CSV table of C-alpha atoms and ligand atoms in Angstrom, one decimal:
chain,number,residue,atom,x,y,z
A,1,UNK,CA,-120.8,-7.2,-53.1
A,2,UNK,CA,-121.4,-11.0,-53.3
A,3,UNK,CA,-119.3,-12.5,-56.1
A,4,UNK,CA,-121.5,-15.3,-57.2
A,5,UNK,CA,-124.3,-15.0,-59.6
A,6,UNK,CA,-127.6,-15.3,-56.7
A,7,UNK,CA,-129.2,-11.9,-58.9
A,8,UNK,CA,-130.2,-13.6,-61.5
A,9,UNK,CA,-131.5,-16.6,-59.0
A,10,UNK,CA,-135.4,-17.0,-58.0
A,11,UNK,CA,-135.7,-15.8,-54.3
A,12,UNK,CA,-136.3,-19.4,-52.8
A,13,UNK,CA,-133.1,-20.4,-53.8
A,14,UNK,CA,-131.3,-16.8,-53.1
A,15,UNK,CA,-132.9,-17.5,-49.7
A,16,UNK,CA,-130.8,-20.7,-49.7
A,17,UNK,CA,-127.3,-20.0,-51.3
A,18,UNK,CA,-127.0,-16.2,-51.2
A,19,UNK,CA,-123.6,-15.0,-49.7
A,20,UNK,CA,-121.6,-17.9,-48.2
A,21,UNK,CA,-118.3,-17.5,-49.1
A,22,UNK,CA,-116.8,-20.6,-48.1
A,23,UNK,CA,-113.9,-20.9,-46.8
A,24,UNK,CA,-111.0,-23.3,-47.2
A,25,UNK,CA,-112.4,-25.7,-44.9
A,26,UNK,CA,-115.4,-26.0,-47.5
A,27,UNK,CA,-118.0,-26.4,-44.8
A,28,UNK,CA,-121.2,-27.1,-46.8
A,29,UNK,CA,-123.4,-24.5,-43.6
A,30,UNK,CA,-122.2,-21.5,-43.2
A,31,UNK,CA,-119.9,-20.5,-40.4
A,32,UNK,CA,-120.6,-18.4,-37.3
A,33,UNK,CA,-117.2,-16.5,-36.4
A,34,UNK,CA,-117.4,-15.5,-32.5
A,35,UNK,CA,-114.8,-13.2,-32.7
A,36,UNK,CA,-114.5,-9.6,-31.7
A,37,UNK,CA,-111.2,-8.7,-33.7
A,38,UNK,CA,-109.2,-10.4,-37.1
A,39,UNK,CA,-105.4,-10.5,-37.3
A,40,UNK,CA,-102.8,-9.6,-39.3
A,41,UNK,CA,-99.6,-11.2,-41.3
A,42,UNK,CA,-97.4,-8.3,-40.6
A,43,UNK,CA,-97.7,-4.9,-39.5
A,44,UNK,CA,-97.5,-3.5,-43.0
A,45,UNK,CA,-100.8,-5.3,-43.3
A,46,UNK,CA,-102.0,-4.3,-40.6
A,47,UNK,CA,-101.8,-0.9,-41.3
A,48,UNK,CA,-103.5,-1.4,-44.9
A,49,UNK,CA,-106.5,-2.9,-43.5
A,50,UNK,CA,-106.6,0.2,-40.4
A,51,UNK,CA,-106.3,2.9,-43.4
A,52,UNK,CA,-108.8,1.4,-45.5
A,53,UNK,CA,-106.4,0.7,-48.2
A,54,UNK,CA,-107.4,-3.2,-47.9
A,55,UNK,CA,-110.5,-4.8,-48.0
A,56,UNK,CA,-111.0,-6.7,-44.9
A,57,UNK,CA,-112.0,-7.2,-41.6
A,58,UNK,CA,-110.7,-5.5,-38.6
A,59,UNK,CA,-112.9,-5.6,-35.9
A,60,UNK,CA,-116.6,-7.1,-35.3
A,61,UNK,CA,-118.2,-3.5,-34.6
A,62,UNK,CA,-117.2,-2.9,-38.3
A,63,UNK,CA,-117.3,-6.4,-40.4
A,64,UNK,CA,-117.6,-9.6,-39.6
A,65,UNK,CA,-118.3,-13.0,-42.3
A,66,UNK,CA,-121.7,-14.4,-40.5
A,67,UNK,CA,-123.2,-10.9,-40.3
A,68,UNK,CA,-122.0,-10.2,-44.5
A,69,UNK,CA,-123.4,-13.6,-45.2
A,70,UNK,CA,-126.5,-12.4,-43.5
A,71,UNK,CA,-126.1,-8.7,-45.3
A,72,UNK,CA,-125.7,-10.0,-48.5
A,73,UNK,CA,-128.3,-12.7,-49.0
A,74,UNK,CA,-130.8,-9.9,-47.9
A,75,UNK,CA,-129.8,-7.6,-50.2
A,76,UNK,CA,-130.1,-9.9,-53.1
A,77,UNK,CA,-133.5,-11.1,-51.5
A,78,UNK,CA,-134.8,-7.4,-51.8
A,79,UNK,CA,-133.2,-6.2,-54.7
A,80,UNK,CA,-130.8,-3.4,-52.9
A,81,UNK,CA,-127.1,-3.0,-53.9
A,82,UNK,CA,-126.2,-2.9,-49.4
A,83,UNK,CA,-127.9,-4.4,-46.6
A,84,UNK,CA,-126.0,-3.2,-43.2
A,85,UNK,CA,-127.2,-5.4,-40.8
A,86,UNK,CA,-128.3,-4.0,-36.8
A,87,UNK,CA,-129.0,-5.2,-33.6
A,88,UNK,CA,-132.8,-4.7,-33.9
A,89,UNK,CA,-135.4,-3.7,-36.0
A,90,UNK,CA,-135.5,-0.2,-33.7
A,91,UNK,CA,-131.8,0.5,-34.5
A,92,UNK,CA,-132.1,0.1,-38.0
A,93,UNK,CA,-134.8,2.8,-38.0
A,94,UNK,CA,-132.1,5.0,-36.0
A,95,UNK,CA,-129.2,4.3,-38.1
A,96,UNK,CA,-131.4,5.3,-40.4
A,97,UNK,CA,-132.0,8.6,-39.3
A,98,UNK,CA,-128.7,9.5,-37.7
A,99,UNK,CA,-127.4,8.7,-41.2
A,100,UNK,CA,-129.3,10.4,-43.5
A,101,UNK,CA,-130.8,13.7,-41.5
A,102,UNK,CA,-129.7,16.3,-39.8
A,103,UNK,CA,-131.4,19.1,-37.3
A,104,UNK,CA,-134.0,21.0,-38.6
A,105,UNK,CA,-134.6,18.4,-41.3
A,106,UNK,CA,-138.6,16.8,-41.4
A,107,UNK,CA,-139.8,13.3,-41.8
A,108,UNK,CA,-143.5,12.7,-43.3
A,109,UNK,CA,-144.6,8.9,-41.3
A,110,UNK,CA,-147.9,7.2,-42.0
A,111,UNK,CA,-149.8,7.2,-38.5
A,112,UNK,CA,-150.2,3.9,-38.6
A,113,UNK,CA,-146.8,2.8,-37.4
A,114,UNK,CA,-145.3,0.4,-34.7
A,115,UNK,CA,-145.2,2.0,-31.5
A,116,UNK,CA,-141.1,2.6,-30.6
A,117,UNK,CA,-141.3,4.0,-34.1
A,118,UNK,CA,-143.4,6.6,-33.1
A,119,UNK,CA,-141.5,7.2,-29.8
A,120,UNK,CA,-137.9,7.2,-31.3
A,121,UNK,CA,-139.6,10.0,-33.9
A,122,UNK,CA,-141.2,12.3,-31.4
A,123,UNK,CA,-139.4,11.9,-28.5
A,124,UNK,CA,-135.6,11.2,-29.5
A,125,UNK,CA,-135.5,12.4,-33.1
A,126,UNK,CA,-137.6,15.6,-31.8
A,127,UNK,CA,-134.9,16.4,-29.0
A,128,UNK,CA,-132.2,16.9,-32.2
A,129,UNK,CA,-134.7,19.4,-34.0
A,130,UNK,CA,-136.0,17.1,-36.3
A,131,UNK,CA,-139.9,17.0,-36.2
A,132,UNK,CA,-142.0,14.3,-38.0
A,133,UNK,CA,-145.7,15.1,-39.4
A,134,UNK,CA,-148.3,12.1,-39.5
A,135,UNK,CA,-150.3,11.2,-42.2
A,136,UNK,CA,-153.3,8.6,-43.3
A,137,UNK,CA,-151.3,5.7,-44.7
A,138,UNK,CA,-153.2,5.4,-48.1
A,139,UNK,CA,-154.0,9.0,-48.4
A,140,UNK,CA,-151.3,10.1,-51.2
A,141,UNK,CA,-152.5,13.7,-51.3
A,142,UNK,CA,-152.4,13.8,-47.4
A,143,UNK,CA,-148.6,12.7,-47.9
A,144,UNK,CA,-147.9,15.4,-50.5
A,145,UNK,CA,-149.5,18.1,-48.4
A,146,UNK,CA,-147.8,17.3,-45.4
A,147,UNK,CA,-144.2,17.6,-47.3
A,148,UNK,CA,-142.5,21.2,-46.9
A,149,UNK,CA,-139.0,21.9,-48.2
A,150,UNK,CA,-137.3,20.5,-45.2
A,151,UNK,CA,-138.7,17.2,-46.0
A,152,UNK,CA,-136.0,14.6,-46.6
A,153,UNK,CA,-137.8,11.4,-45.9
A,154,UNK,CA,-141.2,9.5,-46.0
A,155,UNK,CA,-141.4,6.5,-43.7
A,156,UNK,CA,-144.3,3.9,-44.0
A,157,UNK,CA,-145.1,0.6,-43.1
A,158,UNK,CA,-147.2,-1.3,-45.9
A,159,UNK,CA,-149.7,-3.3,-44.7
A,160,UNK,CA,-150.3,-1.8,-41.4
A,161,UNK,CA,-150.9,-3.5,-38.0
A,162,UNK,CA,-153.0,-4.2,-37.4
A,163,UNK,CA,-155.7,-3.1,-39.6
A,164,UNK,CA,-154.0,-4.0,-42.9
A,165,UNK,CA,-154.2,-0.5,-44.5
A,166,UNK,CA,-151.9,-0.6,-47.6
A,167,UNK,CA,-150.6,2.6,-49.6
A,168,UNK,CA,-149.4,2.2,-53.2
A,169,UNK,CA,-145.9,2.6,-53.2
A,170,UNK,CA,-144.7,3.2,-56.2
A,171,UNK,CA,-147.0,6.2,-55.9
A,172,UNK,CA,-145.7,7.2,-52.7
A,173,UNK,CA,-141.9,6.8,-53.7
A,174,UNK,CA,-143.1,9.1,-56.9
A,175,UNK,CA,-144.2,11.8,-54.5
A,176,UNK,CA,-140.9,11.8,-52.7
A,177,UNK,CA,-138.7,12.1,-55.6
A,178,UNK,CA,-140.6,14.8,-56.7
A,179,UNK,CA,-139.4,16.6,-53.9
A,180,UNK,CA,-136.4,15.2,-53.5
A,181,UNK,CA,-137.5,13.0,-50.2
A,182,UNK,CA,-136.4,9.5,-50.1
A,183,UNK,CA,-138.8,6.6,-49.4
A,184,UNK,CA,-137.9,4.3,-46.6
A,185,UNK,CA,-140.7,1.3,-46.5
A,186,UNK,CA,-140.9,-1.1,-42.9
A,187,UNK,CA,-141.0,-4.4,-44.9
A,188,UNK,CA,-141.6,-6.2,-41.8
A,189,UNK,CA,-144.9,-7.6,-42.6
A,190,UNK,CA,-144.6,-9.0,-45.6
A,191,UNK,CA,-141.0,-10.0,-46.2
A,192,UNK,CA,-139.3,-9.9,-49.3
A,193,UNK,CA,-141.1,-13.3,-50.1
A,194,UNK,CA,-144.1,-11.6,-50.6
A,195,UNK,CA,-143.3,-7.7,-51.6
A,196,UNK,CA,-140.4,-5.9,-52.9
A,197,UNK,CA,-140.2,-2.5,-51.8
A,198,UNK,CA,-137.4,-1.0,-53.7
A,199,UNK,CA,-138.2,-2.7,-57.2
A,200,UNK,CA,-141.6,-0.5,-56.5
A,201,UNK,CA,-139.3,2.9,-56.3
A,202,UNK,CA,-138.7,2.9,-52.6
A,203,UNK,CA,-135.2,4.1,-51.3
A,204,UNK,CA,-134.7,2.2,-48.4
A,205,UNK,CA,-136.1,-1.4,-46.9
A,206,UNK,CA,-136.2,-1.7,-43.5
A,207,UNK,CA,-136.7,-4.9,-41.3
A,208,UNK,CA,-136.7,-6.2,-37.8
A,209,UNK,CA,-135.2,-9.3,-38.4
A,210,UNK,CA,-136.6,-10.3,-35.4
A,211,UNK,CA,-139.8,-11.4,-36.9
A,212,UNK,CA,-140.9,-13.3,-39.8
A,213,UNK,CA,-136.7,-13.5,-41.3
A,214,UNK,CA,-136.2,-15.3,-37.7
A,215,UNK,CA,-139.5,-16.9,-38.2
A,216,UNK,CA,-139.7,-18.8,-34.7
A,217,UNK,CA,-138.8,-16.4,-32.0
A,218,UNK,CA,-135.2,-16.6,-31.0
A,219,UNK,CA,-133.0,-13.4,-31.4
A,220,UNK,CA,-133.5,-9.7,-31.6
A,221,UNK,CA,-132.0,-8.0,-34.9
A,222,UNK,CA,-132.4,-5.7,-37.7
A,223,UNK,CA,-131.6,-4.7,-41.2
A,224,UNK,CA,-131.6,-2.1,-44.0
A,225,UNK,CA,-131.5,-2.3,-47.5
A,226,UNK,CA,-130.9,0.1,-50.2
A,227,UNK,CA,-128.2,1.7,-52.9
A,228,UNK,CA,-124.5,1.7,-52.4
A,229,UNK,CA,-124.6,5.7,-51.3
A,230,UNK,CA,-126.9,5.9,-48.8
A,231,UNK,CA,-125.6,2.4,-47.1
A,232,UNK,CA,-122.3,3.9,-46.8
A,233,UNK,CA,-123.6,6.4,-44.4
A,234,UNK,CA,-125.6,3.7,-42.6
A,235,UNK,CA,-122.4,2.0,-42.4
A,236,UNK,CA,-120.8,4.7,-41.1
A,237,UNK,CA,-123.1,5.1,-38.5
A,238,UNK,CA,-123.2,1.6,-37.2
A,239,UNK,CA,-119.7,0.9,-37.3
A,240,UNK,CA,-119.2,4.4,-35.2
A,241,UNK,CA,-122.1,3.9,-33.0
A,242,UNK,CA,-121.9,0.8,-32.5
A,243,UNK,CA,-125.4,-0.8,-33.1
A,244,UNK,CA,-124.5,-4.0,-34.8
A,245,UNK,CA,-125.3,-7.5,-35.2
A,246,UNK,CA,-123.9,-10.4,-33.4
A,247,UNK,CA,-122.3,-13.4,-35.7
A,248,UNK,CA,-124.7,-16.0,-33.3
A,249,UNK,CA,-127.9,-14.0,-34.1
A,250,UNK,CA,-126.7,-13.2,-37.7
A,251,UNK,CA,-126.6,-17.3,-38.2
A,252,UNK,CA,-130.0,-17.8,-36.9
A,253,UNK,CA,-131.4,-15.4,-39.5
A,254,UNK,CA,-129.5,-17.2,-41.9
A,255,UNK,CA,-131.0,-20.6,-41.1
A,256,UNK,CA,-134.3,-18.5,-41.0
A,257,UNK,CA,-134.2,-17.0,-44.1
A,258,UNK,CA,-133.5,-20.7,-45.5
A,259,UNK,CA,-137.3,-21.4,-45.1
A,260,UNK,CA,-138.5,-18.0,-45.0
A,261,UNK,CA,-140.5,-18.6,-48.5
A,262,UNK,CA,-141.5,-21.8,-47.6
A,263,UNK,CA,-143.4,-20.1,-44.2
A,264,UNK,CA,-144.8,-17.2,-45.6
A,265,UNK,CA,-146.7,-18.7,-48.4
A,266,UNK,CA,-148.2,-21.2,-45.1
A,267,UNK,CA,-148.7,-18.7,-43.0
A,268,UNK,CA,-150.7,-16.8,-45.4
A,269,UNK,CA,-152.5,-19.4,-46.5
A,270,UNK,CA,-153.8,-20.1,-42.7
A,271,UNK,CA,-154.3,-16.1,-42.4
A,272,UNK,CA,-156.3,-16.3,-45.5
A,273,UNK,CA,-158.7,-19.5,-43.9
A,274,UNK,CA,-159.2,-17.9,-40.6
A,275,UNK,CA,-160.3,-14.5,-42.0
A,276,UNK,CA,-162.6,-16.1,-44.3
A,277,UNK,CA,-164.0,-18.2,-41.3
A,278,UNK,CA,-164.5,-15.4,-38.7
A,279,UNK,CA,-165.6,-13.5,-41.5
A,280,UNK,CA,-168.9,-15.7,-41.9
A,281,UNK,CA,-169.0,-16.4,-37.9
A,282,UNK,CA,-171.9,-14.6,-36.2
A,283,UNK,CA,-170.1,-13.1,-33.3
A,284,UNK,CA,-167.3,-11.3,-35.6
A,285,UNK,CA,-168.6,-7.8,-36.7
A,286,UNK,CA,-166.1,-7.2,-39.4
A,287,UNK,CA,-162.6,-8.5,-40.5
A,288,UNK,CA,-159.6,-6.4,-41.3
A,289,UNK,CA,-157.5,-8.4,-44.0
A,290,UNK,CA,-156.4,-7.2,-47.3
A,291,UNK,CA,-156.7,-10.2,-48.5
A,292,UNK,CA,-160.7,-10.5,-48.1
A,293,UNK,CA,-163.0,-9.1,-50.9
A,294,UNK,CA,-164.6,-6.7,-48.5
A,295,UNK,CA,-161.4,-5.1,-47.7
A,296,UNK,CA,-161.6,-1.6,-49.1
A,297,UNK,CA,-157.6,-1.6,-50.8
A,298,UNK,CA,-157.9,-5.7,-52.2
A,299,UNK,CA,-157.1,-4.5,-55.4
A,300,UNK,CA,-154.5,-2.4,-54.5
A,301,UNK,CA,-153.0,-4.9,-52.2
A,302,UNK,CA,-153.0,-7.7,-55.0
A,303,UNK,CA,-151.1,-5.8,-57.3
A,304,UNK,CA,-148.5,-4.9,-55.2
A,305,UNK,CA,-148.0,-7.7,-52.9
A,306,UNK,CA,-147.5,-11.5,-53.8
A,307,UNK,CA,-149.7,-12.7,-50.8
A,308,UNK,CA,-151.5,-11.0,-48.2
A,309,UNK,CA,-149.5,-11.6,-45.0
A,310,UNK,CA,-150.7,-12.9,-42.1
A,311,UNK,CA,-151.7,-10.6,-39.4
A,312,UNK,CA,-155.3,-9.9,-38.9
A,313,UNK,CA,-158.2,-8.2,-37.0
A,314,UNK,CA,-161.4,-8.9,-36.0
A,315,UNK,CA,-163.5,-7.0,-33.9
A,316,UNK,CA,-166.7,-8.3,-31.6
A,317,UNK,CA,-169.3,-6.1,-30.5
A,318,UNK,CA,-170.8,-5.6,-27.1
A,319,UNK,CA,-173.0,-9.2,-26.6
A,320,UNK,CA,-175.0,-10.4,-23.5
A,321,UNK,CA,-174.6,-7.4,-20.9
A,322,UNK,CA,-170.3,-7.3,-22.0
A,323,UNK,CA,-168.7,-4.6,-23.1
A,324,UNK,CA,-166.7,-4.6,-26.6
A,325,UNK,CA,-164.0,-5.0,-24.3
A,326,UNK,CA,-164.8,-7.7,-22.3
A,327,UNK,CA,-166.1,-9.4,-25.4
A,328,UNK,CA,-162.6,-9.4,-26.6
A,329,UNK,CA,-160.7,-10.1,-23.8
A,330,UNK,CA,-163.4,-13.1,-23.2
A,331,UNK,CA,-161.8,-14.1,-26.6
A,332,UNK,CA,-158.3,-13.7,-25.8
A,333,UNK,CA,-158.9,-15.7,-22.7
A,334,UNK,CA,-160.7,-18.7,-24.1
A,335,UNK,CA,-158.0,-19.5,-26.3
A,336,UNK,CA,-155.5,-22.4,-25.4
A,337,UNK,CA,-153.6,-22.8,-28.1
A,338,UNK,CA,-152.7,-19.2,-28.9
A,339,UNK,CA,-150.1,-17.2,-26.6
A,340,UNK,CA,-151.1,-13.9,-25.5
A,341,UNK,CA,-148.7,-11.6,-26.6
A,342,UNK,CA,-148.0,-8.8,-28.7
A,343,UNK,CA,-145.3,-10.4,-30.6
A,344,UNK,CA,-145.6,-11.7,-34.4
A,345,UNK,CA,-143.5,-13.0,-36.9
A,346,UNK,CA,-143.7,-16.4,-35.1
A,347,UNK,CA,-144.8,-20.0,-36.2
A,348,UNK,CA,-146.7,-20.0,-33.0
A,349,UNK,CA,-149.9,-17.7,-33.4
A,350,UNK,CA,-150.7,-14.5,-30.9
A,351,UNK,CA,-153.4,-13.1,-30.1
A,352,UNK,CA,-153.4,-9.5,-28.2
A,353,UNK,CA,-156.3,-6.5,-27.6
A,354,UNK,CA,-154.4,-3.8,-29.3
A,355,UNK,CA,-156.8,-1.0,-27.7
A,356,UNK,CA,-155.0,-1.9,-24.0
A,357,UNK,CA,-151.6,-3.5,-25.0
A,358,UNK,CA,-150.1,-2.4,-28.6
A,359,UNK,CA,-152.4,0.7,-28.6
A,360,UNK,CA,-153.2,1.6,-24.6
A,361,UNK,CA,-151.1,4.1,-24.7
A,362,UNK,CA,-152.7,6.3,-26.9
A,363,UNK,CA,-155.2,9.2,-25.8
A,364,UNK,CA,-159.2,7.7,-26.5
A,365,UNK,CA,-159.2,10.4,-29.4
A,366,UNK,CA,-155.9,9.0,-31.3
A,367,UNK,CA,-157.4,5.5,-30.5
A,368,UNK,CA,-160.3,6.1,-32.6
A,369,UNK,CA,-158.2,7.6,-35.2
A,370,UNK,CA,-156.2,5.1,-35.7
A,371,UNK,CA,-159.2,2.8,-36.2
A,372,UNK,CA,-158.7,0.4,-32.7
A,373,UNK,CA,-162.0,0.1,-31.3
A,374,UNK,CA,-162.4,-1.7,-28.1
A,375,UNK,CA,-164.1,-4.9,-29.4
A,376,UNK,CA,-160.4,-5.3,-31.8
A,377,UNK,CA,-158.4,-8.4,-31.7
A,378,UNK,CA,-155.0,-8.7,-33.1
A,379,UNK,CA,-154.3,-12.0,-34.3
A,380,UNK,CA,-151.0,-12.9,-35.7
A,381,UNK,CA,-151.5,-16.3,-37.6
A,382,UNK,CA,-148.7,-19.1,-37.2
A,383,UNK,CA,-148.1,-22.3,-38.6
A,384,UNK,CA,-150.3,-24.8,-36.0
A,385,UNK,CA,-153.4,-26.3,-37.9
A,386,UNK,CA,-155.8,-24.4,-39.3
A,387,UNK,CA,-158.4,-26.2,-37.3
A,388,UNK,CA,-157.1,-25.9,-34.1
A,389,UNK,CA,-156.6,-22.2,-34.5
A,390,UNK,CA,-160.3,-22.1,-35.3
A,391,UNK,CA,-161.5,-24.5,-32.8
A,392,UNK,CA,-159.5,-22.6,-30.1
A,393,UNK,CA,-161.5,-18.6,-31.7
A,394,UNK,CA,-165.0,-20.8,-31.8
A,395,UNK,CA,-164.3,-21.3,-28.0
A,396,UNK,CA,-164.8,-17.8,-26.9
A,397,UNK,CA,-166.5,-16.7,-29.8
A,398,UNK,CA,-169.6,-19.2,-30.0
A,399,UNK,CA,-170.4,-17.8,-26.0
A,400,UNK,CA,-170.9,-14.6,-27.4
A,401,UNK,CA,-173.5,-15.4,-30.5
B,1,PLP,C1,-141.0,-5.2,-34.2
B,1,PLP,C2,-141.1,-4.2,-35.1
B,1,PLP,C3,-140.1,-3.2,-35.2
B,1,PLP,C4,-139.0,-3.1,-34.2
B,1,PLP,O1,-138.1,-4.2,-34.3
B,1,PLP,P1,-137.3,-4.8,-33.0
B,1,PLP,O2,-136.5,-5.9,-33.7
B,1,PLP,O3,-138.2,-5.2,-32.0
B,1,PLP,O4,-136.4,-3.7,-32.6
B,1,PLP,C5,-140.1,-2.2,-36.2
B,1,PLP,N1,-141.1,-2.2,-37.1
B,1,PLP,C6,-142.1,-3.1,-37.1
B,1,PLP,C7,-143.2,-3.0,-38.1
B,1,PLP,C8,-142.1,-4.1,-36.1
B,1,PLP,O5,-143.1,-5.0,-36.1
């Protein structure tokens, strides 16, 4: 655990200062170490550190500095005892699992999840005997129904993507404790700059570093955060299996954790201008933000969260002979500013059609479910000026009014 004093800091500076151990060089940044293995003074030593006798590091795979300097400022950031840091977002879901359940064990998931998650659930997880049931996201008695005695974990990701559904979580993490579940929450959206899962009652945190703690699109990793007990296992798991983070990409998150509540408070703050613009333009049939009025779980959403995020929807509706469709993808293709992609997390705003990118795999019947229509946008609101990111929507949308 880190030996300095960050709990009791605010979370811009834990952001800052958390974790570096410096070292007798007394480098002011902190240090990447690219190396795969550590040495020893003497065999006797050597044979310590192997046993586990001896704190220390041994071998990348297991421990290395940049990545605990990474580990440890999140951990402080999100209020866990352990962070164990992973290669990508979609491994620290795995770790997750291959630590903490076993065949014939159950999983209750909120429908509205990213779409590997659903994959690595159904189709890997499922292989091993363990079988995950779907749920509405805020529907708390659709969760509690859906648990049987084989449940061991409830996974959600609060708000969703993109229609910014939000489920109370300190509800949720009361349902699972009731039956002896644990609650693992997908913090990816919000950060812990602007929600904090586990001082809400949930188990686990789990991020893909890879997008808003990066913060400018440069390196794929992942993370999870919880109590000393179940980290261990997760620790276990990654140092066997081998799913770890590399020191270079651990010191990018670093640097982008440095500025991490700097950006999100800007990037919802542009999120929150651009849904209240399309909101009042005449082309834009409805907004889905939780941070608008008309957004049936506002309330909800500002009690639990310190900002709103900033990934949106918007949907058009069939205008002037087009489709919904090709309403939105005349939309999409106006823009000029804006890169068409289903990434977020970036300072450089996307835009995608969720129904035929995020979303095109699903059947027409789980589509509508799910709430994507074909006239839905996705956009994911970066850091350019709010203007331009208006001016370049106005382009497409003013041809459809
Ligand atoms: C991107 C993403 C993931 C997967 O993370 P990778 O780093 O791409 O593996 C998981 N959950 C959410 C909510 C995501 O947006």
């Amino acid at each position: 655990m880190t030996t300095d004093n960050s709990h009791d800091w605010a979370l811009a500076t834990q952001a800052i200062r958390a974790g570096h151990a410096r070292t007798h060089e007394q480098e002011h940044g902190e240090p990447i170490f690219p190396t795969s293995s550590f040495v020893y003074a003497s065999a006797a030593e050597a044979a310590r550190k192997f046993k586990g006798e001896e704190p220390g590091n041994v071998y990348s795979r297991f421990t290395n500095p940049t990545v605990r300097n990474f580990e440890q400022r999140l951990a402080v950031m999100e209020g866990g005892e352990r962070c164990v840091a992973t290669s990508s977002g979609m491994s620290a879901i795995l770790s997750t699992a291959l630590a903490l359940l076993q065949a014939g064990d159950e999983i209750v998931a909120s429908r509205s999840l990213f779409g590997s998650t659903v994959s690595l659930f159904d189709k890997y997880l499922g292989k091993f005997g363990i079988v995950t049931r779907y749920v509405e996201l805020s529907d708390l008695e659709a969760w509690e129904a859906a648990i049987t005695p084989a449940t061991k974990l409830l996974f959600a990701e609060t708000p969703s993507n993109p229609l910014s559904e939000v489920v109370d979580i300190a509800a949720l993490a009361e349902i699972a404790h009731r039956h002896d579940a644990l609650l693992a929450i997908d913090n990816c959206f919000l950060t812990p700059a602007l929600q904090k899962p586990i001082e809400l009652g949930a188990d686990l945190v789990i991020h893909s570093a890879t997008k808003y703690l990066d913060g400018q699109g440069r390196a794929i990793g992942g993370a999870v955060v919880g109590r000393d007990k179940e980290l261990e296992e997760l620790f276990g798991v990654v140092r066997t299996c081998g799913p770890c983070m590399s020191p270079f990409n651990a010191w990018i998150f670093l640097k982008g954790l440095e500025t991490l509540n700097l950006r999100m408070r800007a990037h919802c703050e542009n999120a929150m201008a651009l849904a209240r613009w399309l909101e009042a333009h005449p082309a834009v049939s409805r907004v889905h933000y939780s941070g608008l009025e008309s957004h049936p779980q506002h309330v909800l959403a500002s009690r639990q969260q310190q900002g709103y995020g900033a990934v949106l929807g918007l949907e058009v509706a069939p205008s002037s002979g087009k489709s919904a469709r090709d309403a939105a993808w005349s939309v999409i293709d106006a823009t000029q500013v804006m890169s068409i992609t289903g990434n977020l997390g970036d300072v450089k705003t996307t835009i995608t059609h969720p129904g035929t990118t995020t979303h095109g795999r699903l059947s027409d019947e789980q589509r509508a479910t799910a709430g994507i229509s074909e006239g839905l946008i996705r956009v994911a609101v970066g850091l350019e000026d709010i203007d331009d990111l208006k001016a370049d929507l106005a382009r497409g949308l003013d041809a459809l009014v």
